[in-house]
């Protein structure tokens, strides 16, 4: 007497011989949604927008309500975009790297016409090129004092750049000066950065901190001014400010209003809530070449060609870092996914994970052999997340683009493959939806009105002696379903099942090894294969 029961249904385990799997694991899992432990397919993706072909990156313009009526920014390059931290920003600014120098756009200049973004500004406010010339116009009286003057550019977004400082000026108290040689706003690069004002500052005799105090504000077209006025109480805030590095890449939003990006062999940070200002001293140097960034909770994970580094701190000038004892070089910048509990990325030997739940590890250990992982070309992986799971899409070349799903908190459940993959992905945390690019279409994954077809193939069940399994039952809420029987090396026997009624299997042979494969566009909660109808009835 022998009975095979399938259900609950888990993902595929490729690292073990099929005979050694537990009864619920599979050797094939395709389009199988893992949520409910039954065999249930994902819905087909729903097309929500049409965009130009060849896009590698999509980004949804920030919004305040759950709706599919949105604008999509698209790029043919690998771009990393970060939405504004300020909830009060009505223009929904988006900062991004990956297409030349760092840039910023919004819902005024970015959505004037498709494809989006229509236009942008180069990020950052430059330092004026020339020092101001200071010429005395009225003499003062008393003991000599030394002054310095400085001026900065200011944008219509109130972004202030680094100062250009004058030579020392010796004068007596009460003297006044003309301030000339104020450099014109630099042009070029396709954008003026919105610079419309100049601010002038000067030092005050007796100030032990040698601070620059606000003197006056003039239009950017002005090249000459005077200092015949009292200084204010506000001091120059941008002494350390610098333009973002022109090679900045992998931009990512952190906590406390900070952003980070990779430049050369370092990671640089912006001033808090000032994405235009990137002081040179605000950086973390890396032993191995930084490749990508991930963030979870208040941790920044620097992924490199070797050992990752963990960075933490409350302000950009006080970031500490420590190496992660885990050599796991990132082979695909687009494979990186940040979860609330940790981060995943593709290495040459498996899918890596670092987080708050346990030691750093390869999620695919025990699920796939290294050669299985390398066969899906991890360097091509484009990833996203949905329902707390990692979605990876890989390009086999002539084999097409496919996908897989792994739960980073429960990798032992196996890997769930998808028979279709995509060239870009974006996770909308507000709507909790995964969007993907399929040719010229942006689609909401699992958003359509019909279902894919889900398939699982069981482990190899070894019988105690050769026998003939004579009956089977497929338990489902809705039919039809497809049932396949593999017995030893015999040809596969297939049946379309239309009801819960048990059905006969082929006779005239005995076999030692059996495998069951079932497919459905609805759901299957269990399968029973047995020698007798009585055994079927007992389930």
Tab-separated table of N, CA and C in Angstrom, residues 13-103:
chain	number	residue	atom	x	y	z
A	13	UNK	N	13.678	23.356	-5.015
A	13	UNK	CA	14.992	23.179	-4.399
A	13	UNK	C	15.850	22.452	-5.425
A	14	UNK	N	16.874	23.151	-5.934
A	14	UNK	CA	17.724	22.571	-6.966
A	14	UNK	C	19.035	22.030	-6.410
A	15	UNK	N	19.321	22.344	-5.155
A	15	UNK	CA	20.610	21.966	-4.583
A	15	UNK	C	20.670	20.518	-4.132
A	16	UNK	N	19.526	19.831	-4.019
A	16	UNK	CA	19.483	18.441	-3.568
A	16	UNK	C	18.992	17.542	-4.697
A	17	UNK	N	19.337	16.269	-4.582
A	17	UNK	CA	18.797	15.298	-5.539
A	17	UNK	C	17.282	15.215	-5.358
A	18	UNK	N	16.533	15.075	-6.433
A	18	UNK	CA	15.071	15.068	-6.334
A	18	UNK	C	14.504	14.038	-5.369
A	19	UNK	N	15.208	12.931	-5.142
A	19	UNK	CA	14.700	11.917	-4.220
A	19	UNK	C	14.877	12.326	-2.759
A	20	UNK	N	15.740	13.326	-2.508
A	20	UNK	CA	16.077	13.686	-1.133
A	20	UNK	C	15.303	14.891	-0.623
A	21	UNK	N	14.424	15.435	-1.436
A	21	UNK	CA	13.648	16.598	-1.012
A	21	UNK	C	12.564	16.197	-0.018
A	22	UNK	N	12.105	17.172	0.774
A	22	UNK	CA	10.923	16.884	1.572
A	22	UNK	C	9.708	16.833	0.651
A	23	UNK	N	8.608	16.270	1.133
A	23	UNK	CA	7.471	15.970	0.264
A	23	UNK	C	6.798	17.211	-0.323
A	24	UNK	N	6.989	18.382	0.301
A	24	UNK	CA	6.300	19.579	-0.181
A	24	UNK	C	7.132	20.425	-1.135
A	25	UNK	N	8.431	20.154	-1.195
A	25	UNK	CA	9.287	20.917	-2.100
A	25	UNK	C	9.154	20.405	-3.526
A	26	UNK	N	9.564	21.247	-4.460
A	26	UNK	CA	9.409	20.940	-5.877
A	26	UNK	C	10.764	20.903	-6.559
A	27	UNK	N	10.776	20.281	-7.727
A	27	UNK	CA	11.941	20.409	-8.598
A	27	UNK	C	11.663	21.427	-9.695
A	28	UNK	N	10.381	21.691	-9.939
A	28	UNK	CA	9.956	22.749	-10.859
A	28	UNK	C	8.884	23.564	-10.162
A	29	UNK	N	9.046	24.874	-10.145
A	29	UNK	CA	8.014	25.781	-9.653
A	29	UNK	C	7.970	26.953	-10.612
A	30	UNK	N	6.848	27.131	-11.261
A	30	UNK	CA	6.753	28.137	-12.322
A	30	UNK	C	5.477	28.953	-12.161
A	31	UNK	N	5.616	30.270	-12.103
A	31	UNK	CA	4.483	31.202	-11.981
A	31	UNK	C	3.629	30.928	-10.751
A	32	UNK	N	4.243	30.377	-9.738
A	32	UNK	CA	3.557	29.920	-8.536
A	32	UNK	C	3.628	31.021	-7.485
A	33	UNK	N	2.480	31.547	-7.060
A	33	UNK	CA	2.434	32.538	-5.993
A	33	UNK	C	2.571	31.828	-4.652
A	34	UNK	N	3.546	32.203	-3.838
A	34	UNK	CA	3.792	31.440	-2.607
A	34	UNK	C	2.951	31.834	-1.410
A	35	UNK	N	2.020	32.755	-1.551
A	35	UNK	CA	1.349	33.340	-0.394
A	35	UNK	C	0.593	32.341	0.475
A	36	UNK	N	-0.190	31.435	-0.120
A	36	UNK	CA	-1.173	30.665	0.643
A	36	UNK	C	-0.850	29.183	0.770
A	37	UNK	N	0.317	28.774	0.289
A	37	UNK	CA	0.768	27.380	0.369
A	37	UNK	C	0.011	26.453	-0.573
A	38	UNK	N	-0.988	26.986	-1.308
A	38	UNK	CA	-1.596	26.176	-2.358
A	38	UNK	C	-0.844	26.444	-3.660
A	39	UNK	N	-1.262	25.787	-4.733
A	39	UNK	CA	-0.709	26.086	-6.057
A	39	UNK	C	-1.637	27.101	-6.706
A	40	UNK	N	-1.201	28.340	-6.715
A	40	UNK	CA	-2.027	29.446	-7.195
A	40	UNK	C	-1.152	30.332	-8.069
A	41	UNK	N	-1.609	30.699	-9.256
A	41	UNK	CA	-0.769	31.513	-10.141
A	41	UNK	C	-0.869	33.001	-9.838
A	42	UNK	N	0.150	33.728	-10.269
A	42	UNK	CA	0.063	35.175	-10.298
A	42	UNK	C	-0.925	35.606	-11.374
A	43	UNK	N	-1.481	36.773	-11.216
A	43	UNK	CA	-2.264	37.358	-12.300
A	43	UNK	C	-1.320	37.881	-13.372
A	44	UNK	N	-1.811	37.953	-14.594
A	44	UNK	CA	-0.993	38.519	-15.657
A	44	UNK	C	-0.775	39.998	-15.367
A	45	UNK	N	0.338	40.577	-15.795
A	45	UNK	CA	0.574	42.001	-15.550
A	45	UNK	C	-0.435	42.879	-16.296
A	46	UNK	N	-0.708	44.028	-15.719
A	46	UNK	CA	-1.655	44.992	-16.282
A	46	UNK	C	-0.883	46.173	-16.861
A	47	UNK	N	-1.075	46.463	-18.140
A	47	UNK	CA	-0.409	47.604	-18.767
A	47	UNK	C	-1.006	48.911	-18.245
A	48	UNK	N	-0.146	49.804	-17.744
A	48	UNK	CA	-0.608	51.077	-17.188
A	48	UNK	C	-0.071	52.275	-17.950
A	49	UNK	N	0.976	52.085	-18.766
A	49	UNK	CA	1.544	53.207	-19.512
A	49	UNK	C	2.346	52.664	-20.687
A	50	UNK	N	2.452	53.487	-21.720
A	50	UNK	CA	3.280	53.165	-22.877
A	50	UNK	C	4.428	54.157	-22.930
A	51	UNK	N	5.638	53.642	-23.101
A	51	UNK	CA	6.836	54.474	-23.071
A	51	UNK	C	7.740	54.087	-24.236
A	52	UNK	N	8.759	54.907	-24.528
A	52	UNK	CA	9.705	54.523	-25.587
A	52	UNK	C	10.405	53.212	-25.256
A	53	UNK	N	10.910	52.549	-26.261
A	53	UNK	CA	11.571	51.259	-26.072
A	53	UNK	C	12.985	51.450	-25.528
A	54	UNK	N	13.541	50.388	-24.999
A	54	UNK	CA	14.928	50.380	-24.564
A	54	UNK	C	15.180	50.942	-23.183
A	55	UNK	N	14.145	51.147	-22.372
A	55	UNK	CA	14.338	51.757	-21.058
A	55	UNK	C	14.928	50.755	-20.061
A	56	UNK	N	15.944	51.210	-19.322
A	56	UNK	CA	16.538	50.411	-18.256
A	56	UNK	C	16.089	50.869	-16.879
A	57	UNK	N	15.492	52.060	-16.798
A	57	UNK	CA	15.072	52.591	-15.513
A	57	UNK	C	13.726	53.280	-15.644
A	58	UNK	N	12.835	53.032	-14.676
A	58	UNK	CA	11.582	53.773	-14.561
A	58	UNK	C	11.473	54.292	-13.136
A	59	UNK	N	10.822	55.454	-13.002
A	59	UNK	CA	10.638	56.045	-11.683
A	59	UNK	C	9.323	56.804	-11.687
A	60	UNK	N	8.504	56.525	-10.699
A	60	UNK	CA	7.209	57.184	-10.584
A	60	UNK	C	7.376	58.536	-9.914
A	61	UNK	N	6.839	59.581	-10.547
A	61	UNK	CA	6.853	60.895	-9.924
A	61	UNK	C	6.113	60.812	-8.597
A	62	UNK	N	6.725	61.330	-7.546
A	62	UNK	CA	6.156	61.241	-6.206
A	62	UNK	C	4.722	61.752	-6.189
A	63	UNK	N	3.868	61.028	-5.450
A	63	UNK	CA	2.477	61.456	-5.327
A	63	UNK	C	2.015	61.258	-3.896
A	64	UNK	N	0.871	61.835	-3.581
A	64	UNK	CA	0.365	61.811	-2.205
A	64	UNK	C	-0.838	60.891	-2.022
A	65	UNK	N	-1.299	60.260	-3.098
A	65	UNK	CA	-2.467	59.383	-3.010
A	65	UNK	C	-2.236	58.157	-3.870
A	66	UNK	N	-2.896	57.070	-3.518
A	66	UNK	CA	-2.783	55.833	-4.282
A	66	UNK	C	-3.613	55.961	-5.550
A	67	UNK	N	-2.952	55.983	-6.690
A	67	UNK	CA	-3.622	56.097	-7.975
A	67	UNK	C	-2.668	55.649	-9.060
A	68	UNK	N	-3.201	55.109	-10.141
A	68	UNK	CA	-2.371	54.738	-11.280
A	68	UNK	C	-2.250	55.876	-12.284
A	69	UNK	N	-2.937	56.995	-12.025
A	69	UNK	CA	-2.854	58.154	-12.914
A	69	UNK	C	-1.610	58.952	-12.539
A	70	UNK	N	-0.447	58.498	-12.980
A	70	UNK	CA	0.819	59.087	-12.569
A	70	UNK	C	1.678	59.367	-13.795
A	71	UNK	N	2.733	60.135	-13.548
A	71	UNK	CA	3.744	60.368	-14.576
A	71	UNK	C	4.927	59.447	-14.315
A	72	UNK	N	5.464	58.887	-15.406
A	72	UNK	CA	6.596	57.991	-15.309
A	72	UNK	C	7.815	58.638	-15.942
A	73	UNK	N	8.891	58.744	-15.156
A	73	UNK	CA	10.185	59.121	-15.700
A	73	UNK	C	10.856	57.855	-16.208
A	74	UNK	N	11.446	57.926	-17.387
A	74	UNK	CA	12.104	56.754	-17.968
A	74	UNK	C	13.463	57.156	-18.531
A	75	UNK	N	14.400	56.217	-18.477
A	75	UNK	CA	15.741	56.454	-19.012
A	75	UNK	C	16.250	55.173	-19.669
A	76	UNK	N	17.062	55.344	-20.699
A	76	UNK	CA	17.699	54.189	-21.340
A	76	UNK	C	18.993	53.824	-20.615
A	77	UNK	N	19.367	54.612	-19.625
A	77	UNK	CA	20.562	54.355	-18.823
A	77	UNK	C	20.168	53.768	-17.466
A	78	UNK	N	21.173	53.288	-16.731
A	78	UNK	CA	20.944	52.830	-15.364
A	78	UNK	C	20.961	54.061	-14.471
A	79	UNK	N	19.803	54.457	-14.008
A	79	UNK	CA	19.631	55.694	-13.258
A	79	UNK	C	19.139	55.362	-11.857
A	80	UNK	N	19.605	56.130	-10.884
A	80	UNK	CA	19.102	56.011	-9.510
A	80	UNK	C	18.458	57.332	-9.133
A	81	UNK	N	17.183	57.296	-8.829
A	81	UNK	CA	16.405	58.509	-8.565
A	81	UNK	C	15.883	58.491	-7.134
A	82	UNK	N	15.823	59.678	-6.530
A	82	UNK	CA	15.341	59.844	-5.156
A	82	UNK	C	14.339	60.983	-5.134
A	83	UNK	N	13.175	60.746	-4.568
A	83	UNK	CA	12.149	61.773	-4.459
A	83	UNK	C	12.468	62.706	-3.295
A	84	UNK	N	11.965	63.924	-3.379
A	84	UNK	CA	12.194	64.938	-2.360
A	84	UNK	C	11.775	64.438	-0.983
A	85	UNK	N	12.549	64.813	0.037
A	85	UNK	CA	12.205	64.464	1.411
A	85	UNK	C	11.075	65.336	1.945
A	86	UNK	N	10.891	66.495	1.357
A	86	UNK	CA	9.979	67.481	1.927
A	86	UNK	C	8.546	67.192	1.505
A	87	UNK	N	7.712	66.805	2.462
A	87	UNK	CA	6.312	66.505	2.155
A	87	UNK	C	5.566	67.761	1.715
A	88	UNK	N	6.106	68.929	2.089
A	88	UNK	CA	5.445	70.184	1.733
A	88	UNK	C	5.844	70.681	0.354
A	89	UNK	N	6.732	69.963	-0.333
A	89	UNK	CA	7.191	70.393	-1.651
A	89	UNK	C	6.100	70.150	-2.685
A	90	UNK	N	5.448	71.206	-3.195
A	90	UNK	CA	4.355	70.987	-4.147
A	90	UNK	C	4.845	70.592	-5.533
A	91	UNK	N	6.137	70.776	-5.803
A	91	UNK	CA	6.647	70.476	-7.140
A	91	UNK	C	7.186	69.058	-7.270
A	92	UNK	N	7.240	68.307	-6.163
A	92	UNK	CA	7.637	66.893	-6.183
A	92	UNK	C	8.994	66.699	-6.863
A	93	UNK	N	10.003	67.343	-6.343
A	93	UNK	CA	11.323	67.251	-6.964
A	93	UNK	C	11.857	65.830	-6.930
A	94	UNK	N	12.574	65.495	-7.987
A	94	UNK	CA	13.210	64.189	-8.113
A	94	UNK	C	14.672	64.410	-8.470
A	95	UNK	N	15.567	63.843	-7.665
A	95	UNK	CA	17.003	63.961	-7.861
A	95	UNK	C	17.511	62.645	-8.444
A	96	UNK	N	18.451	62.712	-9.396
A	96	UNK	CA	18.890	61.459	-10.002
A	96	UNK	C	20.315	61.544	-10.536
A	97	UNK	N	20.951	60.372	-10.594
A	97	UNK	CA	22.289	60.218	-11.144
A	97	UNK	C	22.271	59.098	-12.176
A	98	UNK	N	23.282	59.118	-13.058
A	98	UNK	CA	23.402	58.047	-14.047
A	98	UNK	C	23.367	58.524	-15.475
A	99	UNK	N	23.055	59.795	-15.694
A	99	UNK	CA	23.040	60.374	-17.036
A	99	UNK	C	23.879	61.653	-17.010
A	100	UNK	N	25.188	61.475	-16.990
A	100	UNK	CA	26.072	62.617	-16.873
A	100	UNK	C	26.125	63.111	-15.443
A	101	UNK	N	26.266	64.436	-15.279
A	101	UNK	CA	26.323	65.021	-13.946
A	101	UNK	C	24.984	64.840	-13.238
A	102	UNK	N	24.970	64.830	-11.898
A	102	UNK	CA	23.707	64.688	-11.159
A	102	UNK	C	22.697	65.760	-11.554
A	103	UNK	N	21.420	65.382	-11.519
A	103	UNK	CA	20.370	66.259	-12.011
A	103	UNK	C	19.175	66.273	-11.065
